[in-house]
CSV table of C-alpha atoms in Angstrom, one decimal:
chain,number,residue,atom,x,y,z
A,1,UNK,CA,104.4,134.0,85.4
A,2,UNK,CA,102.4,131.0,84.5
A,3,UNK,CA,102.0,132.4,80.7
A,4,UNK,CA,106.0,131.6,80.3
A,5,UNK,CA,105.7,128.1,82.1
A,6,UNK,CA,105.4,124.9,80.0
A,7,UNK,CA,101.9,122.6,80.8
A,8,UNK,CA,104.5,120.5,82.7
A,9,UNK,CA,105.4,123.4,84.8
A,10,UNK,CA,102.3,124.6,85.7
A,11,UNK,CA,100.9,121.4,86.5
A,12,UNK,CA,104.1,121.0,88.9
A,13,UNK,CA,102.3,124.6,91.0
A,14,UNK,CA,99.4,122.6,91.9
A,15,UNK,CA,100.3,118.9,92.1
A,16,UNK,CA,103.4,116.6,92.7
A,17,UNK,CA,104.8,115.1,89.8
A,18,UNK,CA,105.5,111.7,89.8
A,19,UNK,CA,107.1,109.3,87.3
A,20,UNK,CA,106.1,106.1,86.3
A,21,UNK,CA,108.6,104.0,84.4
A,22,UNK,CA,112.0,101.8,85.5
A,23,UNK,CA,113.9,104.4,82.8
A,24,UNK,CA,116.8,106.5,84.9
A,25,UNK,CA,117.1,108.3,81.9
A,26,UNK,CA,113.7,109.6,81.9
A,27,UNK,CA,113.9,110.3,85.5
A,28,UNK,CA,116.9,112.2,85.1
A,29,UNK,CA,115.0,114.3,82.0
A,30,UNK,CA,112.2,115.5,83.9
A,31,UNK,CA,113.3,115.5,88.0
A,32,UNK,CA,110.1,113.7,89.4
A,33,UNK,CA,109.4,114.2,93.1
A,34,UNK,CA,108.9,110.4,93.0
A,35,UNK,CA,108.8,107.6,90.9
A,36,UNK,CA,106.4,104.4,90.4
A,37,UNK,CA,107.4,101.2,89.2
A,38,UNK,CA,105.0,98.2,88.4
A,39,UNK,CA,106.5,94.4,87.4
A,40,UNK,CA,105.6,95.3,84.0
A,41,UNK,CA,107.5,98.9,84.0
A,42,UNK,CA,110.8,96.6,85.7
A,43,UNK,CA,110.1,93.8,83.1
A,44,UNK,CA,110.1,96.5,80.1
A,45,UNK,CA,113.4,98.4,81.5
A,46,UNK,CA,115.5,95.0,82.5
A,47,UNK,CA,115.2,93.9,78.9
A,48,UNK,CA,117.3,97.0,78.1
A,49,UNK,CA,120.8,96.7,77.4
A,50,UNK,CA,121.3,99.5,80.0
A,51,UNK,CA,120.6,97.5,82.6
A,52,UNK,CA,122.2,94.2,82.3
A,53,UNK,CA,124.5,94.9,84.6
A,54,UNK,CA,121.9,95.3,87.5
A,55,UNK,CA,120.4,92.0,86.3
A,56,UNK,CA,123.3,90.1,86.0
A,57,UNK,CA,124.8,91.2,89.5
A,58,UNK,CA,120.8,90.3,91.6
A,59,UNK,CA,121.7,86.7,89.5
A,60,UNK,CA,125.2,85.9,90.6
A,61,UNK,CA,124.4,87.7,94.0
A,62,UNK,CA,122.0,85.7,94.6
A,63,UNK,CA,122.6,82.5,92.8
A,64,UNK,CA,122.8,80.1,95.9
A,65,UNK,CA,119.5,81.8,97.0
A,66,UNK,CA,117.4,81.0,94.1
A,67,UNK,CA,115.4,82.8,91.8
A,68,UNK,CA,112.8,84.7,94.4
A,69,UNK,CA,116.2,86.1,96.1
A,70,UNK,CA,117.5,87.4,92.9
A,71,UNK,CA,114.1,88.9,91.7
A,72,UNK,CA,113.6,90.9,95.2
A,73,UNK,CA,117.4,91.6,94.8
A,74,UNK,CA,116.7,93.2,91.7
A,75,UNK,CA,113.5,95.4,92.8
A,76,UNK,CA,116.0,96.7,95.1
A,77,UNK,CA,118.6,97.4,92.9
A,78,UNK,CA,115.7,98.9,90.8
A,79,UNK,CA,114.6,101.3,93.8
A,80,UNK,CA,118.3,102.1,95.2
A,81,UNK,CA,119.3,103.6,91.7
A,82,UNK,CA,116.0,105.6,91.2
A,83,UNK,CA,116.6,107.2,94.8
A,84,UNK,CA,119.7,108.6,93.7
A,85,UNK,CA,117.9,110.5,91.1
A,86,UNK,CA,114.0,111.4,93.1
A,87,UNK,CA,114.5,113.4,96.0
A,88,UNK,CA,111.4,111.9,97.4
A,89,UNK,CA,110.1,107.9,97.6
A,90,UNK,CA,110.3,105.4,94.9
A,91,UNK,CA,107.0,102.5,94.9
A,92,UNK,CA,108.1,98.9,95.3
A,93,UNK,CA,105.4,96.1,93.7
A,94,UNK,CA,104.7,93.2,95.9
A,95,UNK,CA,103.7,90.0,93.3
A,96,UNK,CA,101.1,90.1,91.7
A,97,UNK,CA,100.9,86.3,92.2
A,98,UNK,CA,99.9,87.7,96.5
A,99,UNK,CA,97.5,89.7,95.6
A,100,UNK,CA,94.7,87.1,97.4
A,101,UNK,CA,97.3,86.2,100.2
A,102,UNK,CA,97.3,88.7,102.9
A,103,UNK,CA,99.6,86.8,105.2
A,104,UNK,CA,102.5,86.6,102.4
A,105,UNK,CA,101.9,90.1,101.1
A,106,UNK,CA,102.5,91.5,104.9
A,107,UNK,CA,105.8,88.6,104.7
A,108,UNK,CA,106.6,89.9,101.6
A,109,UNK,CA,106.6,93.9,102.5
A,110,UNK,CA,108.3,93.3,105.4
A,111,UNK,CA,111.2,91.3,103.6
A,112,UNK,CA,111.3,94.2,100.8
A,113,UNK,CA,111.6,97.1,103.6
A,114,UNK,CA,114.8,94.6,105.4
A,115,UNK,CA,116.2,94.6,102.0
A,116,UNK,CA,115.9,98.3,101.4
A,117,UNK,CA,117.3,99.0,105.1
A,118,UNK,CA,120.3,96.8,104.2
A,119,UNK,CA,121.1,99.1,101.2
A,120,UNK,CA,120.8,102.1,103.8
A,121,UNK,CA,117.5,103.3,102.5
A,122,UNK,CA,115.0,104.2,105.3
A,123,UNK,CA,111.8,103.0,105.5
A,124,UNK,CA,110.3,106.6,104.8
A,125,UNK,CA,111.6,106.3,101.0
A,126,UNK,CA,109.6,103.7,100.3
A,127,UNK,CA,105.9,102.8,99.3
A,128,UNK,CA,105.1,99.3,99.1
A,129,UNK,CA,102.3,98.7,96.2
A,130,UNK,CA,100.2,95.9,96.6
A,131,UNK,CA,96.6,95.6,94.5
A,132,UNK,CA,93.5,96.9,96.1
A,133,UNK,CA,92.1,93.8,96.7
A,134,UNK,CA,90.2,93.6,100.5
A,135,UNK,CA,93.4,91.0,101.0
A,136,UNK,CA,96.0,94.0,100.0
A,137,UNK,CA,94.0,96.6,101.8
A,138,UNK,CA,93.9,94.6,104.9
A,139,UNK,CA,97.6,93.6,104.6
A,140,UNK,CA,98.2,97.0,104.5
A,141,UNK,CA,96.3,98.3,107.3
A,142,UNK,CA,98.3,96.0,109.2
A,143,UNK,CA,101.9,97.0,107.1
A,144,UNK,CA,101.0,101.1,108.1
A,145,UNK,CA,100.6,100.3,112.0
A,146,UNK,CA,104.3,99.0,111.6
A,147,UNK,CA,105.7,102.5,109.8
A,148,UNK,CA,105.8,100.3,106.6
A,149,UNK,CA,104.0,102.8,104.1
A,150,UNK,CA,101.9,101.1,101.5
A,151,UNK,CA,100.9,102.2,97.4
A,152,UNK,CA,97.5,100.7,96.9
A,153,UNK,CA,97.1,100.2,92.9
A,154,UNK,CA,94.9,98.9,90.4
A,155,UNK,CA,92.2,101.0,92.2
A,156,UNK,CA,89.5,101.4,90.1
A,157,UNK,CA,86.1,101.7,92.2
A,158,UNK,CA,85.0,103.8,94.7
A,159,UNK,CA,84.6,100.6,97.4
A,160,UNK,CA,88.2,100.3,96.7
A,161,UNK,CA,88.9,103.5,97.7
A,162,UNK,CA,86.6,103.9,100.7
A,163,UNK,CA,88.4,100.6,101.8
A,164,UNK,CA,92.1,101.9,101.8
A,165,UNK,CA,90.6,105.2,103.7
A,166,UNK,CA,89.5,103.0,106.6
A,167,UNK,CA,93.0,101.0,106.6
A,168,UNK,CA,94.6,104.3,106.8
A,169,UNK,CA,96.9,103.7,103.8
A,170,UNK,CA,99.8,106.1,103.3
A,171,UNK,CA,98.6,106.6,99.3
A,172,UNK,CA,96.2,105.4,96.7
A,173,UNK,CA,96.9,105.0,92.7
A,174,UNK,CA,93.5,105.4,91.2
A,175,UNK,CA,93.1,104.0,87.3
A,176,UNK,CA,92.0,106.7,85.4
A,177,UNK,CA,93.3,105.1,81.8
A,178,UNK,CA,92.1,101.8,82.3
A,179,UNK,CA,88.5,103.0,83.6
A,180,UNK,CA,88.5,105.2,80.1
A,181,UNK,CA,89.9,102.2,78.4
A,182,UNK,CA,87.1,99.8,79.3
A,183,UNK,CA,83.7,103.0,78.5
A,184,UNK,CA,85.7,103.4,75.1
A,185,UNK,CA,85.4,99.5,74.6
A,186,UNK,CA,82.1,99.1,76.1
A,187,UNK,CA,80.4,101.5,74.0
A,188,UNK,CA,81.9,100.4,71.1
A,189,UNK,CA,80.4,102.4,68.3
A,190,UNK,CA,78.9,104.3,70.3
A,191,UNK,CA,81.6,105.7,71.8
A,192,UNK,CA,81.8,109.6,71.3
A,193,UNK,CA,85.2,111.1,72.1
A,194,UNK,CA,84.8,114.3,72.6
A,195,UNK,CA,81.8,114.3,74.9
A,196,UNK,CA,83.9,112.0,77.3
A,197,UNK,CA,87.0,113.6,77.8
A,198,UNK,CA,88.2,116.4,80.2
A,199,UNK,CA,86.4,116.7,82.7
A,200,UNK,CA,83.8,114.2,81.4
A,201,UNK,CA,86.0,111.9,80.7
A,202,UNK,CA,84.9,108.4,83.1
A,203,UNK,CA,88.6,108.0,84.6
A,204,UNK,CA,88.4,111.5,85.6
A,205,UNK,CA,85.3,111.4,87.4
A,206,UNK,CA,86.2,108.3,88.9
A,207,UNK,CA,89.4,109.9,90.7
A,208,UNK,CA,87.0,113.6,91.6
A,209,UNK,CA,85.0,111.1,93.6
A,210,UNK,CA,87.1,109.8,95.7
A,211,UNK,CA,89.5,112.8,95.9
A,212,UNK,CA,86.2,114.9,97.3
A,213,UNK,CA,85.5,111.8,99.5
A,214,UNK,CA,88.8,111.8,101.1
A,215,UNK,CA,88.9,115.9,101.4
A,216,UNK,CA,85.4,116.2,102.7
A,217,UNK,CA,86.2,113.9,105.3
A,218,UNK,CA,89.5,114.7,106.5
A,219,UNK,CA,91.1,111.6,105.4
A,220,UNK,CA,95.0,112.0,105.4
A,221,UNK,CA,95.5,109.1,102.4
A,222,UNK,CA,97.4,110.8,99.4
A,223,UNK,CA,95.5,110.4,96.3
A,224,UNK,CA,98.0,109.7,93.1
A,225,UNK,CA,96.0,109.5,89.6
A,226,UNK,CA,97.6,106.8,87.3
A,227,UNK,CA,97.1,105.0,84.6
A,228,UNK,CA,96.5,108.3,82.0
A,229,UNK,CA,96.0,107.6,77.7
A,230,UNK,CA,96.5,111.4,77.2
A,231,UNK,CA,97.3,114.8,78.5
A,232,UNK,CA,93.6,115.8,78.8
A,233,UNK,CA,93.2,113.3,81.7
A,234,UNK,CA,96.5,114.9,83.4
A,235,UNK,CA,95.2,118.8,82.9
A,236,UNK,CA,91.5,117.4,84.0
A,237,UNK,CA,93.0,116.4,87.4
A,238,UNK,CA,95.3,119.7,87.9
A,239,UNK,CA,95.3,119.9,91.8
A,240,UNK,CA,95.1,116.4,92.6
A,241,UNK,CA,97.7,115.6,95.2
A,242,UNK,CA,99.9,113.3,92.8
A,243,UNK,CA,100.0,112.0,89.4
A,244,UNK,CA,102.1,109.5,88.4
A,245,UNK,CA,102.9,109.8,84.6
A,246,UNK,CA,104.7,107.8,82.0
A,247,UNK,CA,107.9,109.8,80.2
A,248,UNK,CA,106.1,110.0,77.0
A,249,UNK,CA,103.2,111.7,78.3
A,250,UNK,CA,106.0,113.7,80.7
A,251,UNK,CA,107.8,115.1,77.3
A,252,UNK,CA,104.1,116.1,75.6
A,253,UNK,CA,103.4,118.2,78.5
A,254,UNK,CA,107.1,119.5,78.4
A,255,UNK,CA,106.7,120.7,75.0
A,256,UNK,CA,102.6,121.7,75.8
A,257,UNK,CA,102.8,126.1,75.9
A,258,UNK,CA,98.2,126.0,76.8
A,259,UNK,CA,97.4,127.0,80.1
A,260,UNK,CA,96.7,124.5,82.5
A,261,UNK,CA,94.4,126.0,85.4
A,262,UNK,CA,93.9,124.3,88.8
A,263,UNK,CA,90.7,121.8,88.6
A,264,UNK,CA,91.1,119.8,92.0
A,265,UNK,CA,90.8,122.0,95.2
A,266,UNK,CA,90.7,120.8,98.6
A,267,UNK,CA,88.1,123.6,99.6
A,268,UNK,CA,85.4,122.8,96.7
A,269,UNK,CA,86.0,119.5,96.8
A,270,UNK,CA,84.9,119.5,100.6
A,271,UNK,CA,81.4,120.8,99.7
A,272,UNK,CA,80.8,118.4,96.7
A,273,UNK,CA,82.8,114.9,98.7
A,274,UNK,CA,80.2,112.5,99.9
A,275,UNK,CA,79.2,111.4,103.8
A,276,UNK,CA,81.7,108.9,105.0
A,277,UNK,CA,80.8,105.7,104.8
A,278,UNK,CA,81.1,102.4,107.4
A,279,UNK,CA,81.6,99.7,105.1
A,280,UNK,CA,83.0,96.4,106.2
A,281,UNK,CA,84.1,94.0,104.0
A,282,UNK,CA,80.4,92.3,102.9
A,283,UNK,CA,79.5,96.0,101.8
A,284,UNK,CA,83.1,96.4,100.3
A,285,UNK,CA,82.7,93.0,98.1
A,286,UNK,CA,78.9,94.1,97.6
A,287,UNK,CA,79.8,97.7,96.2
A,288,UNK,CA,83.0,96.6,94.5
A,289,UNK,CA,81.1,93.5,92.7
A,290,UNK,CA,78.3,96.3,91.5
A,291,UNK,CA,80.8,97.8,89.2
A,292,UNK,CA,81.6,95.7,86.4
A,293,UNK,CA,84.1,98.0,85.2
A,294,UNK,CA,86.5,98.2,88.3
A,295,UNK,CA,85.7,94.5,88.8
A,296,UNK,CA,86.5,93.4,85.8
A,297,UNK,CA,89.9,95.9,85.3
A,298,UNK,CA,91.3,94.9,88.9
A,299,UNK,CA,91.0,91.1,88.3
A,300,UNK,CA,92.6,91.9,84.1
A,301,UNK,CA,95.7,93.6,86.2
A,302,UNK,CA,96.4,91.8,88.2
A,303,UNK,CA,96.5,88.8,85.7
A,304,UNK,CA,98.6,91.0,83.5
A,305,UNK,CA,101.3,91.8,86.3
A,306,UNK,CA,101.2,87.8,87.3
A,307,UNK,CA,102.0,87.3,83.8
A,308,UNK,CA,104.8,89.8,83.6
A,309,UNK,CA,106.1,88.5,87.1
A,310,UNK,CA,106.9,85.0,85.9
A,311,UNK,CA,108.3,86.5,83.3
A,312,UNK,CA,110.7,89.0,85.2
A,313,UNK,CA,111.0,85.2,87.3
A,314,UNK,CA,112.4,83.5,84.1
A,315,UNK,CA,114.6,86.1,82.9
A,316,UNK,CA,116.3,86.1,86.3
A,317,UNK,CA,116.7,82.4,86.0
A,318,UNK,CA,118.2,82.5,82.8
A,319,UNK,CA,120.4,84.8,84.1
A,320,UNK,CA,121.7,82.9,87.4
A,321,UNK,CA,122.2,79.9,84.9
């Protein structure tokens, strides 16, 4: 009886919960399918007295190795613990700092899947994230021909997303905060906002898009909305195939007794999903440059993770002494 369900609850009939934060005690509050992580989210949760220990034991583990060692040490420690709690896969960042480097991000997933093998966690239990640039979207269409399953974030345009369809990438995290984040600040004044949220809301669009794209034309990529300010974003994409949502927004819907209807359907979104398209990467550049927004919001995040990364770096340094 949906009308005794919590918002959380009903969302859960329609869509697979996912959270996104490096908190086990969060996890453990609202039993995600999955979880996300990002090196800010790791950053944020190492920094906790909680979690010294893991820190302290990816330092001295790794102390002869060097900093890098100990980092990807720690990811995995990260991951390991949060697949105790998710039945289903935890996402793994690759640095930021690769995000133009396909070579090293294909290095780099491959090292982070050994690593996970070696703490007996299969392949299949992992998503590698990497940013949507045309370097991480390539790396990854090379990454999924090995079995090596691949998160593409920080996906804000619809070139982006048209992109990882044609690399045949296990799942996609499109922005729907950020995309809202950066109207709200580019209207200024101006800015009205009731009249952009729901289902008018510019993140939410931005995601219907591409999820129609993707249904229309059979495309097998998972589409996970991210990034959300507010619960009206989460109930505007009921249906979607994920969402990955931060605790506190996890707790509001918990405690949320309105009804929450399906919005996203596979079968309506087929009618209203656009032509496929056979864009290479000139028309992916072209298409991706065009949109100021999603240009400017995928080069601000991946700045923001570098900076968090050499953060996480120095912490772990400070740590192995």
């Amino acid at each position: 009886n949906p009308s005794l369900m919590n918002a959380l609850e009903q969302l859960r009939q329609h869509t697979k919960v996912v959270a996104d934060t490096g908190d086990f005690a969060a996890m453990k509050a609202f039993k995600p399918l999955d979880a996300t992580t990002n090196p800010s989210l790791i950053l944020k949760a190492v920094q906790m007295p909680e979690y010294q220990a893991l820190l302290q034991k990816a330092a001295q583990d790794n102390k002869s190795k060097g900093v890098q060692a100990a980092v990807d040490a720690l990811l995995i420690s990260f991951g390991t613990e949060i697949l105790k709690i998710v039945p289903g896969r935890v996402s793994t960042e690759v640095d930021a700092r690769l995000s133009f480097d396909k070579a090293a991000t294909v290095a780099k997933a491959r090292e982070l899947i050994a690593l996970y093998k070696a703490a007996g966690i299969p392949k299949e239990r992992i998503l590698v994230k990497m940013a949507s640039t045309w370097e991480g979207i390539q790396a990854a269409a090379e990454l999924e021909k090995e079995g090596i399953r691949c998160n593409l974030t920080l996906l804000f345009s619809f070139a982006q997303a048209v992109a990882c369809a044609d690399a045949k990438v296990q799942l996609i995290s499109p922005f729907v905060g950020r995309i809202y984040d950066w109207h709200k600040k580019a209207q200024g004044a101006n800015w009205n906002e009731a009249a952009s949220s729901g289902a008018n809301d510019p993140g939410v669009q931005s995601v219907r898009r591409i999820f129609a794209y993707y249904k229309r034309n059979g495309i097998k990529t998972e589409v996970m909305g991210a990034s959300f300010r507010n619960v009206g974003q989460i109930k505007a994409l009921c249906g979607c195939d994920l969402l990955t949502i931060a605790p506190n927004l996890l707790d509001e819907l918990s405690k949320d007794s309105a009804a929450v209807p399906k919005v996203l359907d596979e079968a309506a979104a087929k009618s209203e999903g656009e032509a496929a398209k056979a864009w290479g990467e000139k028309e992916f550049r072209w298409h991706h440059n065009e949109d100021a927004m999603a240009t400017e919001k995928t080069a601000e995040g991946i700045r923001a993770f570098a900076v968090d990364g050499k953060k996480l770096d120095d912490l772990v340094a400070k740590a192995i002494g």
